[in-house]
XYZ file of C-alpha atoms in Angstrom:
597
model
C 84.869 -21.326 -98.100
C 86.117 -24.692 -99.731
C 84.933 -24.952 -103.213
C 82.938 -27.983 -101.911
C 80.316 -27.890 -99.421
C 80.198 -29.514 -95.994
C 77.162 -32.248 -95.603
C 75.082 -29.585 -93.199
C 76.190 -26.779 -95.638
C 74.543 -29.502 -98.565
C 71.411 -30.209 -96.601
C 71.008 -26.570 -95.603
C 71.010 -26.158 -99.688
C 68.858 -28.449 -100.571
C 66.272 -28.133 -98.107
C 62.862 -26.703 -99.117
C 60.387 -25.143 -97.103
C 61.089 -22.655 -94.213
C 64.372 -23.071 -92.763
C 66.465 -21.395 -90.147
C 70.260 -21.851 -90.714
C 72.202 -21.093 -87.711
C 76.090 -20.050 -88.995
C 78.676 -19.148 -86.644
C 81.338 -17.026 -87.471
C 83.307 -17.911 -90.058
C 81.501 -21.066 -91.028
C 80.398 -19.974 -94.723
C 77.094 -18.443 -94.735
C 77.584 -16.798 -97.645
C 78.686 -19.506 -99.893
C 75.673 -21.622 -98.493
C 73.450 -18.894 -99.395
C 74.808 -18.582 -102.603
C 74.645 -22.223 -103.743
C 71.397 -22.574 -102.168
C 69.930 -19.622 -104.376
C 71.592 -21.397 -107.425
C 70.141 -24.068 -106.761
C 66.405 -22.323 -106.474
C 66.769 -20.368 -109.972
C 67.474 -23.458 -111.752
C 64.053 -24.037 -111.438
C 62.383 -21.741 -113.896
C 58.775 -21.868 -111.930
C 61.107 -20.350 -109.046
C 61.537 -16.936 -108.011
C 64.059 -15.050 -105.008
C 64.283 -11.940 -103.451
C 67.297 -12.373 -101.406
C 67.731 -9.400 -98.595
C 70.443 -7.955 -96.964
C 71.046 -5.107 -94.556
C 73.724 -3.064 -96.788
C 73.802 -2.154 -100.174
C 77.082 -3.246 -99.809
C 76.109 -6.892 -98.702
C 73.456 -6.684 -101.168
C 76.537 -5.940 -104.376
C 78.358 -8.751 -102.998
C 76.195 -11.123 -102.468
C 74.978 -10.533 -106.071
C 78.567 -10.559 -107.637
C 78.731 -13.633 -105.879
C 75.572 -15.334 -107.016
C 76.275 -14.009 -110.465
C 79.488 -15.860 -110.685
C 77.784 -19.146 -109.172
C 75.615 -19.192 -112.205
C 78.263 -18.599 -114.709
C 79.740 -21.611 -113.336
C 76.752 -23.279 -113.659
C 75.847 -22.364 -117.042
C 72.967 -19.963 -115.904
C 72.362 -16.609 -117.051
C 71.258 -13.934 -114.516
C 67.320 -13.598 -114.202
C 65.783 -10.578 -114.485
C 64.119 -8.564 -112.257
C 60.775 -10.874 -112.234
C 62.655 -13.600 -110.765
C 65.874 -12.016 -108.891
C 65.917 -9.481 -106.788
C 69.238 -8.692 -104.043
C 68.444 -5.812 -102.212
C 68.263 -4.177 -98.760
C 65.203 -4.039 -96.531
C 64.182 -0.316 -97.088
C 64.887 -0.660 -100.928
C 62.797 -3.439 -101.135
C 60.087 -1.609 -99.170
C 60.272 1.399 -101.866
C 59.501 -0.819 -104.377
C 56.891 -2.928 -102.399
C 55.314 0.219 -101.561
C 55.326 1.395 -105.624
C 53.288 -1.838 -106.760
C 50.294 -0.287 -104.828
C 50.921 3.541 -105.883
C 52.955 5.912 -106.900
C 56.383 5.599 -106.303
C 57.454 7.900 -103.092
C 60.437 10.320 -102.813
C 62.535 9.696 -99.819
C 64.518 11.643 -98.439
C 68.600 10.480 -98.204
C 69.861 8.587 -94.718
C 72.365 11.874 -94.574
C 68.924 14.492 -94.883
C 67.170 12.694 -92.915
C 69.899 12.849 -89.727
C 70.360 16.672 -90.485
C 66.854 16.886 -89.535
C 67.242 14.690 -86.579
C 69.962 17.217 -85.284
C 67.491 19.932 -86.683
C 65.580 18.367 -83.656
C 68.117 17.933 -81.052
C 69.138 21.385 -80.980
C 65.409 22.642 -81.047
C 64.786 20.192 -77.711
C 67.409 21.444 -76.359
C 69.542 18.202 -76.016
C 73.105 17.991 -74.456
C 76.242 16.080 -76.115
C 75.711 13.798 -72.405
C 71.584 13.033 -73.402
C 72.753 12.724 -77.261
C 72.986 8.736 -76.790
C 69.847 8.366 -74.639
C 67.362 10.410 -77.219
C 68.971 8.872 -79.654
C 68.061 5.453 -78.882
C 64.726 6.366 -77.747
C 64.498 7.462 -81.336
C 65.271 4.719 -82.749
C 63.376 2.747 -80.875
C 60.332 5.087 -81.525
C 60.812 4.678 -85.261
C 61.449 0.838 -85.699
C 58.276 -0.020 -83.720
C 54.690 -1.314 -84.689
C 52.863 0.123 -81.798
C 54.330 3.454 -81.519
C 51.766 4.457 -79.115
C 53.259 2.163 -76.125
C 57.103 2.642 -76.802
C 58.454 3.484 -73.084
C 60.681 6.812 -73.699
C 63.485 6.794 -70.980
C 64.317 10.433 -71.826
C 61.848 13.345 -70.933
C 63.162 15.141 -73.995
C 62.855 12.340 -76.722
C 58.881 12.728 -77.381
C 59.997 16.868 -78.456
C 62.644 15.448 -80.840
C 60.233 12.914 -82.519
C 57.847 15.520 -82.796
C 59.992 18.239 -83.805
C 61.497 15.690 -86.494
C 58.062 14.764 -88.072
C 57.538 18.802 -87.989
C 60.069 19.243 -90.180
C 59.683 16.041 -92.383
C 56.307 17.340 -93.321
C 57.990 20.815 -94.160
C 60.072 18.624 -97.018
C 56.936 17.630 -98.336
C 58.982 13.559 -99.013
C 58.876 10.790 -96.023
C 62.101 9.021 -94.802
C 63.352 5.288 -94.749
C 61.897 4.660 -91.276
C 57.890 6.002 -92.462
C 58.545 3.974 -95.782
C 59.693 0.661 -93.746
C 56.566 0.987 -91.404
C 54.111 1.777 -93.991
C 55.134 -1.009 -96.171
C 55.336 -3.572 -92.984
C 51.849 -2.747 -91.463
C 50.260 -2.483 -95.021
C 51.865 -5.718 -95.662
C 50.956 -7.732 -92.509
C 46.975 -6.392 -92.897
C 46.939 -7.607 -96.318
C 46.684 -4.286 -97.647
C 49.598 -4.588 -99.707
C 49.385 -7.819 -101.883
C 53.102 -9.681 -100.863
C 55.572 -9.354 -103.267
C 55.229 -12.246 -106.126
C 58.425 -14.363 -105.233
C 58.330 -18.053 -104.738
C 61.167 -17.779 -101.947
C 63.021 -15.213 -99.724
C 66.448 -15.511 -98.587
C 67.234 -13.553 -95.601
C 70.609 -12.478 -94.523
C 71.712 -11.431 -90.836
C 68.301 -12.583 -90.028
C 69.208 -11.973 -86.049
C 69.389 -8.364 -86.776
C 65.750 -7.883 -88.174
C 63.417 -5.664 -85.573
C 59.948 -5.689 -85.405
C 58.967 -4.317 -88.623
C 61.178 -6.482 -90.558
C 59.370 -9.300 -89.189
C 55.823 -8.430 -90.074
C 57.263 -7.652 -93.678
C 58.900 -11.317 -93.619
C 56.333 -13.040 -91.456
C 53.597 -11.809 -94.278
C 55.166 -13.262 -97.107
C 55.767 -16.925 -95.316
C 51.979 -16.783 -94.621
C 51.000 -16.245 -98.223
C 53.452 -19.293 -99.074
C 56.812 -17.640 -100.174
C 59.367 -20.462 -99.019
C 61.609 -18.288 -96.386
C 64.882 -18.716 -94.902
C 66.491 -16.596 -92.827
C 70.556 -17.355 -92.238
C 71.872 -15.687 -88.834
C 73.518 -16.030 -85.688
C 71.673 -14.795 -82.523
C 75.589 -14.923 -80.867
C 76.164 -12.231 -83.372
C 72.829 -10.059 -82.228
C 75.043 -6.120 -81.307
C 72.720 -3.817 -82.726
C 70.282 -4.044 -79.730
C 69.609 0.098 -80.326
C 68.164 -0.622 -83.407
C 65.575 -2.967 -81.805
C 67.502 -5.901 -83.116
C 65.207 -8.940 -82.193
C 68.167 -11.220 -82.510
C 67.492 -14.308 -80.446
C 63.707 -13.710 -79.849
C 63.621 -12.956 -83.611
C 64.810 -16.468 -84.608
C 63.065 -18.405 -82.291
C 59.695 -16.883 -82.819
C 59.874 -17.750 -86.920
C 60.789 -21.302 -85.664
C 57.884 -21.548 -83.690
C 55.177 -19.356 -85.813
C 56.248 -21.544 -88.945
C 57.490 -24.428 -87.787
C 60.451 -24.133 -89.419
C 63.521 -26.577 -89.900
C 66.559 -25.722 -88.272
C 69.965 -26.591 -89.444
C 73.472 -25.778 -87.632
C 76.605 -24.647 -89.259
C 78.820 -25.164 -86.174
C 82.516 -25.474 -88.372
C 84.383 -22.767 -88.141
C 86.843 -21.998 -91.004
C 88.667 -19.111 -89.863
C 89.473 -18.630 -86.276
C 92.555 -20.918 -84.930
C 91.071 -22.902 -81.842
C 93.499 -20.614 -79.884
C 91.039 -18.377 -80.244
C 87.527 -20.271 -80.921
C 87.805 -22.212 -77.991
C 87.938 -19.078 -75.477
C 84.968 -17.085 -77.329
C 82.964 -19.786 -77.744
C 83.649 -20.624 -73.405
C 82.602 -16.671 -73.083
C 79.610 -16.701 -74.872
C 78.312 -20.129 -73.529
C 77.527 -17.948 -70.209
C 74.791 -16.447 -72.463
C 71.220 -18.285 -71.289
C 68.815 -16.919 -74.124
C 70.601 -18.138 -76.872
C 70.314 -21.092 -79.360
C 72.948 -23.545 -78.228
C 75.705 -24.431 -80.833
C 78.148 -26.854 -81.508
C 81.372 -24.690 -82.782
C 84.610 -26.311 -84.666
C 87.813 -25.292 -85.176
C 88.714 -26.931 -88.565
C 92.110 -25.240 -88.933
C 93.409 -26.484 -85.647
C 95.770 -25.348 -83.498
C 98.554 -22.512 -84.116
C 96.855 -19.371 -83.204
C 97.469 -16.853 -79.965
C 95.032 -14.945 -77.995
C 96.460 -12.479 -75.523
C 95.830 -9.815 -73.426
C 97.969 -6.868 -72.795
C 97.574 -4.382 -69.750
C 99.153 -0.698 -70.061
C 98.993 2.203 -67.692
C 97.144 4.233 -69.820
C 95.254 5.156 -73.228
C 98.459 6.974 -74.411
C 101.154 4.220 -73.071
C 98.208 1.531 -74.963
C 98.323 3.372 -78.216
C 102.166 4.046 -78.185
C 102.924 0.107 -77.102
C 100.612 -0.646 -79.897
C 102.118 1.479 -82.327
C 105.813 0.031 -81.469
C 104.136 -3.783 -82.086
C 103.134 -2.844 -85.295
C 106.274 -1.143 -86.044
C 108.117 -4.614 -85.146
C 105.854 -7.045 -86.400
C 105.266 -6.472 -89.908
C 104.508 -9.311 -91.436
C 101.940 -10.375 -89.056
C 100.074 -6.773 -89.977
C 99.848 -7.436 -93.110
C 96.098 -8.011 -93.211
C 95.109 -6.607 -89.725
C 92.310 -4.542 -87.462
C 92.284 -2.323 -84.844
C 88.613 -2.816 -83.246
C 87.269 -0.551 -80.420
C 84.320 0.270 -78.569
C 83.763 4.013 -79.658
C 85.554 6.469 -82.100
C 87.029 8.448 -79.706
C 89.372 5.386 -79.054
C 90.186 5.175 -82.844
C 90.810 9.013 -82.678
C 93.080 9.054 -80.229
C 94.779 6.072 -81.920
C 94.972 7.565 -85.503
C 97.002 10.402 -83.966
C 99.992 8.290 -82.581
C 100.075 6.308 -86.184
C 99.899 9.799 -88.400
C 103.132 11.102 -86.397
C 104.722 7.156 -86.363
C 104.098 7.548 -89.899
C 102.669 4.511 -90.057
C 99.507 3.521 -92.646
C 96.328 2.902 -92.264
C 92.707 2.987 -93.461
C 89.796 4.880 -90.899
C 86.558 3.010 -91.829
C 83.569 4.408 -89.915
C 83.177 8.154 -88.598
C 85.185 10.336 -90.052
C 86.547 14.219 -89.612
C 83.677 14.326 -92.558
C 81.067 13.085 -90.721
C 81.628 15.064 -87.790
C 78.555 17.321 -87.096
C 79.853 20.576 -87.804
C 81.676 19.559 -90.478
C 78.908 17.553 -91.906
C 76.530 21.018 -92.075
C 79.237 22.212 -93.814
C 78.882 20.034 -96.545
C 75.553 19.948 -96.598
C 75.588 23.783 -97.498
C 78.024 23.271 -100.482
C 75.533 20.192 -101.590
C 73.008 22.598 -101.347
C 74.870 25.044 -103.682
C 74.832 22.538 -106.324
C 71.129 20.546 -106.194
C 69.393 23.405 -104.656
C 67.739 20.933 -101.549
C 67.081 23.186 -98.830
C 68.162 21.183 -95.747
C 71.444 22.379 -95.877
C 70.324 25.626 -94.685
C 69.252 24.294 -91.208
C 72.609 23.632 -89.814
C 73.017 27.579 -90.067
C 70.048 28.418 -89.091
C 70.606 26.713 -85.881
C 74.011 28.234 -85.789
C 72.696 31.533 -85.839
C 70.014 30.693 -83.519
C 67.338 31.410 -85.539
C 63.541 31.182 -84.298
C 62.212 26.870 -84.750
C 59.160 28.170 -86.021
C 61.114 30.221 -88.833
C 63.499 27.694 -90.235
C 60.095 25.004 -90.220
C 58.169 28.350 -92.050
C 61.181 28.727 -94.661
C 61.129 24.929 -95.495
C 57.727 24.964 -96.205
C 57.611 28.109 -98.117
C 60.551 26.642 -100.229
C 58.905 23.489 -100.817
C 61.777 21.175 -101.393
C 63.695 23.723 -103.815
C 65.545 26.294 -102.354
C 66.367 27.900 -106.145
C 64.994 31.267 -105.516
C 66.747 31.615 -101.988
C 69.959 30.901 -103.901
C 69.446 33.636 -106.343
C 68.619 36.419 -103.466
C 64.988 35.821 -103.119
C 64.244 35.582 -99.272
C 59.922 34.530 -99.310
C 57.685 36.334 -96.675
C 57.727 34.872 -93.321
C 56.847 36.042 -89.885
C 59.582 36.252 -88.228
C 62.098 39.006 -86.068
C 63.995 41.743 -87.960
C 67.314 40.429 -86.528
C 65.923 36.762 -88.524
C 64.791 38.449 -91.738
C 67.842 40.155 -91.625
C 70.554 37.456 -91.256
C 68.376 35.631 -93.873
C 68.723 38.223 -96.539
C 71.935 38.674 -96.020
C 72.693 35.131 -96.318
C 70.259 34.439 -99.575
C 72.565 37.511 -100.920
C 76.006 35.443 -100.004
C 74.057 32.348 -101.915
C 73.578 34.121 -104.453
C 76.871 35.278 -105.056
C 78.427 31.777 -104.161
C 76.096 30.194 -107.695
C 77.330 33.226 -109.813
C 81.304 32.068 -109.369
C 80.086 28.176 -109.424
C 78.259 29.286 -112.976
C 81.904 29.657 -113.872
C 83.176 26.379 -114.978
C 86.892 27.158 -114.142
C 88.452 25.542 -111.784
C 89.517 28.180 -109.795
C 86.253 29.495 -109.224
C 85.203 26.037 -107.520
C 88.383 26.529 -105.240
C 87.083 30.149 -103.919
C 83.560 29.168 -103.121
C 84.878 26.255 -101.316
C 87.564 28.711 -99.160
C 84.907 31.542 -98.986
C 82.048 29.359 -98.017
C 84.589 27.679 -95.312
C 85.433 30.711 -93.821
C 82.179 32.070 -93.511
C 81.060 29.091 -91.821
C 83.397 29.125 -89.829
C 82.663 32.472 -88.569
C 79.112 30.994 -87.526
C 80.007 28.397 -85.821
C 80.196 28.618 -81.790
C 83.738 26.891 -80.506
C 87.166 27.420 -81.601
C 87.442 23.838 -82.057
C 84.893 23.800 -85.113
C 85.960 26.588 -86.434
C 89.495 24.721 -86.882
C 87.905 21.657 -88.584
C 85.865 23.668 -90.695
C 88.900 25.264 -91.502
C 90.837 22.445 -92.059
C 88.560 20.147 -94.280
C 87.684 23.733 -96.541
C 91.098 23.617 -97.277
C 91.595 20.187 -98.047
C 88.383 20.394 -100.115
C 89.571 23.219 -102.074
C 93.237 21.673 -103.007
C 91.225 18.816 -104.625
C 90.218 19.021 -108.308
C 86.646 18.325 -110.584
C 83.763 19.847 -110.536
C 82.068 20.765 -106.210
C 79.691 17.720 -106.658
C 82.511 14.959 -107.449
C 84.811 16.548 -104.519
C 81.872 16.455 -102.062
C 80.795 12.415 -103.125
C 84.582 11.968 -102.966
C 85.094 13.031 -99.432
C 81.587 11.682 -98.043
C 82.505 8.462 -99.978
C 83.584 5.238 -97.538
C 86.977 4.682 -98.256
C 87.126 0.434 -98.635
C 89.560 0.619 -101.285
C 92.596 1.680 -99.498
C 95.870 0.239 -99.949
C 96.866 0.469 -95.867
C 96.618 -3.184 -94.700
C 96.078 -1.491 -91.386
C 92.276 -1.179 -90.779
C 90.569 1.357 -87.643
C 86.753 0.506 -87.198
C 84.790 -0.147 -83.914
C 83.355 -3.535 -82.968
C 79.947 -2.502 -84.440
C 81.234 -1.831 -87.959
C 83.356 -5.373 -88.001
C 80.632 -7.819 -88.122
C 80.694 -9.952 -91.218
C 84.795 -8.933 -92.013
C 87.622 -11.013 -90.825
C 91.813 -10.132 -90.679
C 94.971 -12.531 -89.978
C 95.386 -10.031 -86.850
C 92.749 -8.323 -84.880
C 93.710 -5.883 -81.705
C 90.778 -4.523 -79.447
C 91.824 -1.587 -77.472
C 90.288 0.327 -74.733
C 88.777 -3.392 -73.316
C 88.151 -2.113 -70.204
C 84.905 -2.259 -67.754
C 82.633 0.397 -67.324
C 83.836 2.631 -64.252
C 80.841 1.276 -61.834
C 79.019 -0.978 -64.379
C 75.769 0.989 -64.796
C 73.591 0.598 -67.863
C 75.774 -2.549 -68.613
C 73.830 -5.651 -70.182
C 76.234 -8.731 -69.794
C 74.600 -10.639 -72.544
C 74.754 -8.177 -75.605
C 77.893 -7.439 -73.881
C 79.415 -10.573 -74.669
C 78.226 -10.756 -77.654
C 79.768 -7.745 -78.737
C 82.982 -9.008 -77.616
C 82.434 -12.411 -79.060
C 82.195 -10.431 -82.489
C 85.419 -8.673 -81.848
C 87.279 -11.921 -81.330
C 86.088 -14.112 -84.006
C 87.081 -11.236 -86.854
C 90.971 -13.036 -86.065
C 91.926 -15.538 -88.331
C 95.936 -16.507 -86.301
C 96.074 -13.378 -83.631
C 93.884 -11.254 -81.258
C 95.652 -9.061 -78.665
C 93.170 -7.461 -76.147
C 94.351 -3.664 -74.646
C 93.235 -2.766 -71.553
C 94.591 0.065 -68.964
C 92.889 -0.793 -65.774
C 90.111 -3.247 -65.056
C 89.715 -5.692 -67.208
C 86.567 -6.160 -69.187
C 83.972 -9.019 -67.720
C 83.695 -10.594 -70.715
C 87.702 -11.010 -71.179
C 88.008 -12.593 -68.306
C 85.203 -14.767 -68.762
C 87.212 -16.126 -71.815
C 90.370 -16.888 -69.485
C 92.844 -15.133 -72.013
C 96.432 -15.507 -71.391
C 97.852 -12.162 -70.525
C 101.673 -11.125 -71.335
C 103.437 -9.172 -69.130
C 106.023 -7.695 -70.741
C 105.818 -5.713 -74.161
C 109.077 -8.232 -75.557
C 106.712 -11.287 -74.076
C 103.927 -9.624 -76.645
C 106.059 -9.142 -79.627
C 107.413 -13.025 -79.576
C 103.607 -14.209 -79.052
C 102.094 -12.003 -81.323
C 105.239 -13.671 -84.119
C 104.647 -16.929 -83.047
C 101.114 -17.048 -84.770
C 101.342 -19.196 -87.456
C 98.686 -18.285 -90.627
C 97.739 -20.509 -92.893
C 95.199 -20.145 -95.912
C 91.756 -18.919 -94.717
C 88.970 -21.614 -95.598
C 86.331 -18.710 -94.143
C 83.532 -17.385 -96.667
């Protein structure tokens, strides 16, 4: 973003009282934020909690603010009058000024005992998606009691999964969320004591959010919420999006203000997402700008095939070098990316995998979990075995309770009492005596002892698992995490760590994980429509796509093999024929410096 705000960007700052900004993409949010938060802690009677959704968002925005104040001769408040932080780390601390401060269990603990619950309910890879969402749904919702569950099987997973939460004797971010909501909106819990909020991605809040928000604009905190309900994708979540922002313009009366100028997509490629998303009916309408101009291409490339799609891809990348040299490859799903990554390891050509990962895979995720476990002693990671080995629900609950939240004395060959089978009590002493073992060469502060646990552990567990096809990943990531070097906990945060800081200028992500980014050159494979359509929502659906396209700054190629998707052809892009027709369009996009914040 310009150094030098636009005049809706400048009243948007200086406006006080509630106030809903409306920013399309790439029309400088963030800087807007920023300045308008400056502005507010210049004012030493003032106060700000500014929320975001990631504790990534959350670091930047406060880098950002931090160097907004430098420039403006401000020092950095303190905690009593600054706060940048995500919704379920504010809610911690919410929830502390009226008790003791909970323990909560970790996002990756908290999904091993989600799958802890699958596999009890018995749920297929095919009704994975289905429970999943009912789920989430379940968990993001004020009135629990009414949620309609689609899948018969959902209401044993939620039930299963609160089982075993209790068993841990902490709660989870979803429990900690709704308590601090529902206390919050009842006036249970006295609203935090901020003069203002500042609300980022405000069209992804759900339900809960909004009480939490909603409560604080009641007892006078000065809110507003930046968003774009065009941008709404997380729908599974219970995203409110457009429903969300129109019901704080109503309940509060709040002003709205539109940042319609676009300062990073060529018109190329504005004009035809903004033409696809206008089909939308429950949206707020916008006025959208192209202030670079003209100079960009959109196209729209049809193969016979995901392999002749990846391989043509490939061979454009190959040739076109220079226009990759800040560039995304966005699809639905990560099966597409998978499939892709192949082709560019044996092309040899670089890239960076942002998303799921080989590590996050759910065998291979266990996995890790057991080597955490060998370090910190937090006896989750025992469950992913324990279901591998098909051993009894009401045994593995029984041994997390006896344990209560320190699996210590498991690790050092003490297997408690429990009722259970002598095949159960069998494989568990047997394994407590492994555990045991695995800690005494761990003791060892050698090197080479970390490498052998890591090979032995990896082969055992690959022994337990059911299908050749784990076995080889578990194979495969033991031995990469053996032929790395420090102690077992800095290889395991290395490998589980989000790698952002690649030096590929090649990025794989799916549309989901895009949202807020932008690249010179954005390709979207796998556009195609769903086989007959079902369970297809064309509004979130072109919203989704409208993301995708407005991450290009000068280029945006869209793959399809076979039908192309609804919303693509909604935006009437231009296809090319021929893959030497692609190349020259795909060089003919000029780029010129990116005004987009």
């Amino acid at each position: 973003m310009a150094s030098k705000l636009t005049a809706t960007q400048q009243e948007a700052v200086a406006f006080d009282g509630h106030l809903l900004i409306v920013a399309g993409p790439g029309s400088g949010k963030t800087a807007t934020s920023v300045k308008k938060a400056t502005r507010i802690l210049r004012d030493r009677t003032r106060s700000l909690v500014m929320v975001t959704f990631t504790k990534e968002a959350a670091e930047e925005m406060r880098k950002r603010l931090a160097k907004s104040l430098s420039s403006a001769e401000l020092r950095m408040p303190g905690e009593d009058r600054l706060i940048v932080a995500t919704f379920h780390s504010l809610a911690i601390r919410h929830l502390s000024r009226g008790g003791p401060r909970v323990k909560v269990l970790s996002p990756s603990t908290q999904d091993v005992l989600f799958r802890d619950a699958t596999f009890s309910a018995g749920v297929t890879k095919k009704e994975w998606p289905e429970v999943q969402h009912d789920f989430e749904r379940f968990m993001y919702s004020v009135d629990q009691d009414n949620v309609d569950l689609q899948h018969e099987k959902s209401m044993a997973v939620i039930e299963r999964y609160r089982e075993l939460l209790s068993a841990t004797g902490q709660t989870d971010l979803y429990s900690v969320m709704r308590d601090c909501a529902m206390k919050a909106d009842s006036g249970a819990l006295a609203p935090l004591p901020f003069t203002d909020m500042l609300v980022d991605e405000g069209q992804d809040t759900d339900d809960l959010q909004r009480l939490w928000i909603f409560a604080h604009a009641r007892a006078g905190c000065r809110v507003t919420i930046v968003g774009d309900d065009d941008q709404s994708i997380y729908e599974w979540r219970n995203a409110l999006g457009y429903e969300g922002m129109r019901s704080f313009l109503d309940t509060f009366r709040a002003h709205r203000i539109e940042l319609g100028d676009n300062f990073r997509c060529k018109a190329e490629i504005l004009g035809p997402a903004a033409t696809m998303i206008a089909n939308n009916r429950r949206r707020l309408g916008k006025h959208l700008v192209a202030r670079r101009g003209r100079g960009g291409v959109l196209a729209a490339f049809n193969c016979s095939g995901p392999e002749d799609q990846n391989a043509t891809l490939a061979n454009l990348i190959a040739s076109c070098p220079q226009q990759h040299g800040d560039a995304a490859v966005l699809a639905r799903v990560n099966r597409s990316l998978d499939q892709l990554e192949m082709v560019l390891r044996v092309r040899g050509i670089p890239y960076r995998r942002i998303g799921q990962s080989i590590w996050q895979q759910a065998v291979i995720a266990g996995y890790l979990a057991f080597l955490q476990m060998l370090v910190d002693g937090v006896p989750t990671g025992l469950l992913p075995v324990l279901q591998m080995r098909n051993v009894a629900d009401s045994v593995r609950r029984d041994l997390l309770f006896a344990l209560g939240g320190n699996a210590g004395p498991f690790l050092d060959g003490q297997v408690p009492n429990l009722d259970a089978d002598a095949t159960d009590i069998k494989f568990l002493q047997k394994l407590s005596e492994h555990c045991a073992y695995w800690r005494r060469q761990l003791s060892d502060a050698r090197n080479g002892s970390v490498r052998e646990v890591i090979l032995d552990v990896g082969e055992q567990y690959a022994s337990w698992t059911k299908s050749d096809h784990s076995k080889k990943l578990v194979t495969l990531c033991s031995s990469i995490l053996a032929d790395l070097r420090d102690t077992l906990s800095e290889r395991l945060r290395l490998v589980q760590r989000k790698d952002r800081e690649s030096a590929a200028t090649l990025t794989l992500m799916t549309m989901h994980g895009a949202k807020g980014l932008e690249f010179r050159t954005v390709h979207i494979i796998d556009a195609n429509d769903e086989d007959d359509g079902s369970g297809i929502n064309p509004e979130a659906e072109r919203r989704l796509y409208y993301v995708a396209l407005t991450r290009a700054r000068d280029c945006c190629v869209a793959w399809t093999s076979g039908r192309t998707h609804t919303a693509l052809l909604e935006a009437k892009i231009q296809a090319r024929h021929t893959e030497q027709a692609l190349v020259e369009a795909v060089r003919s996009s000029s780029e010129a410096p990116s005004d987009a914040s």
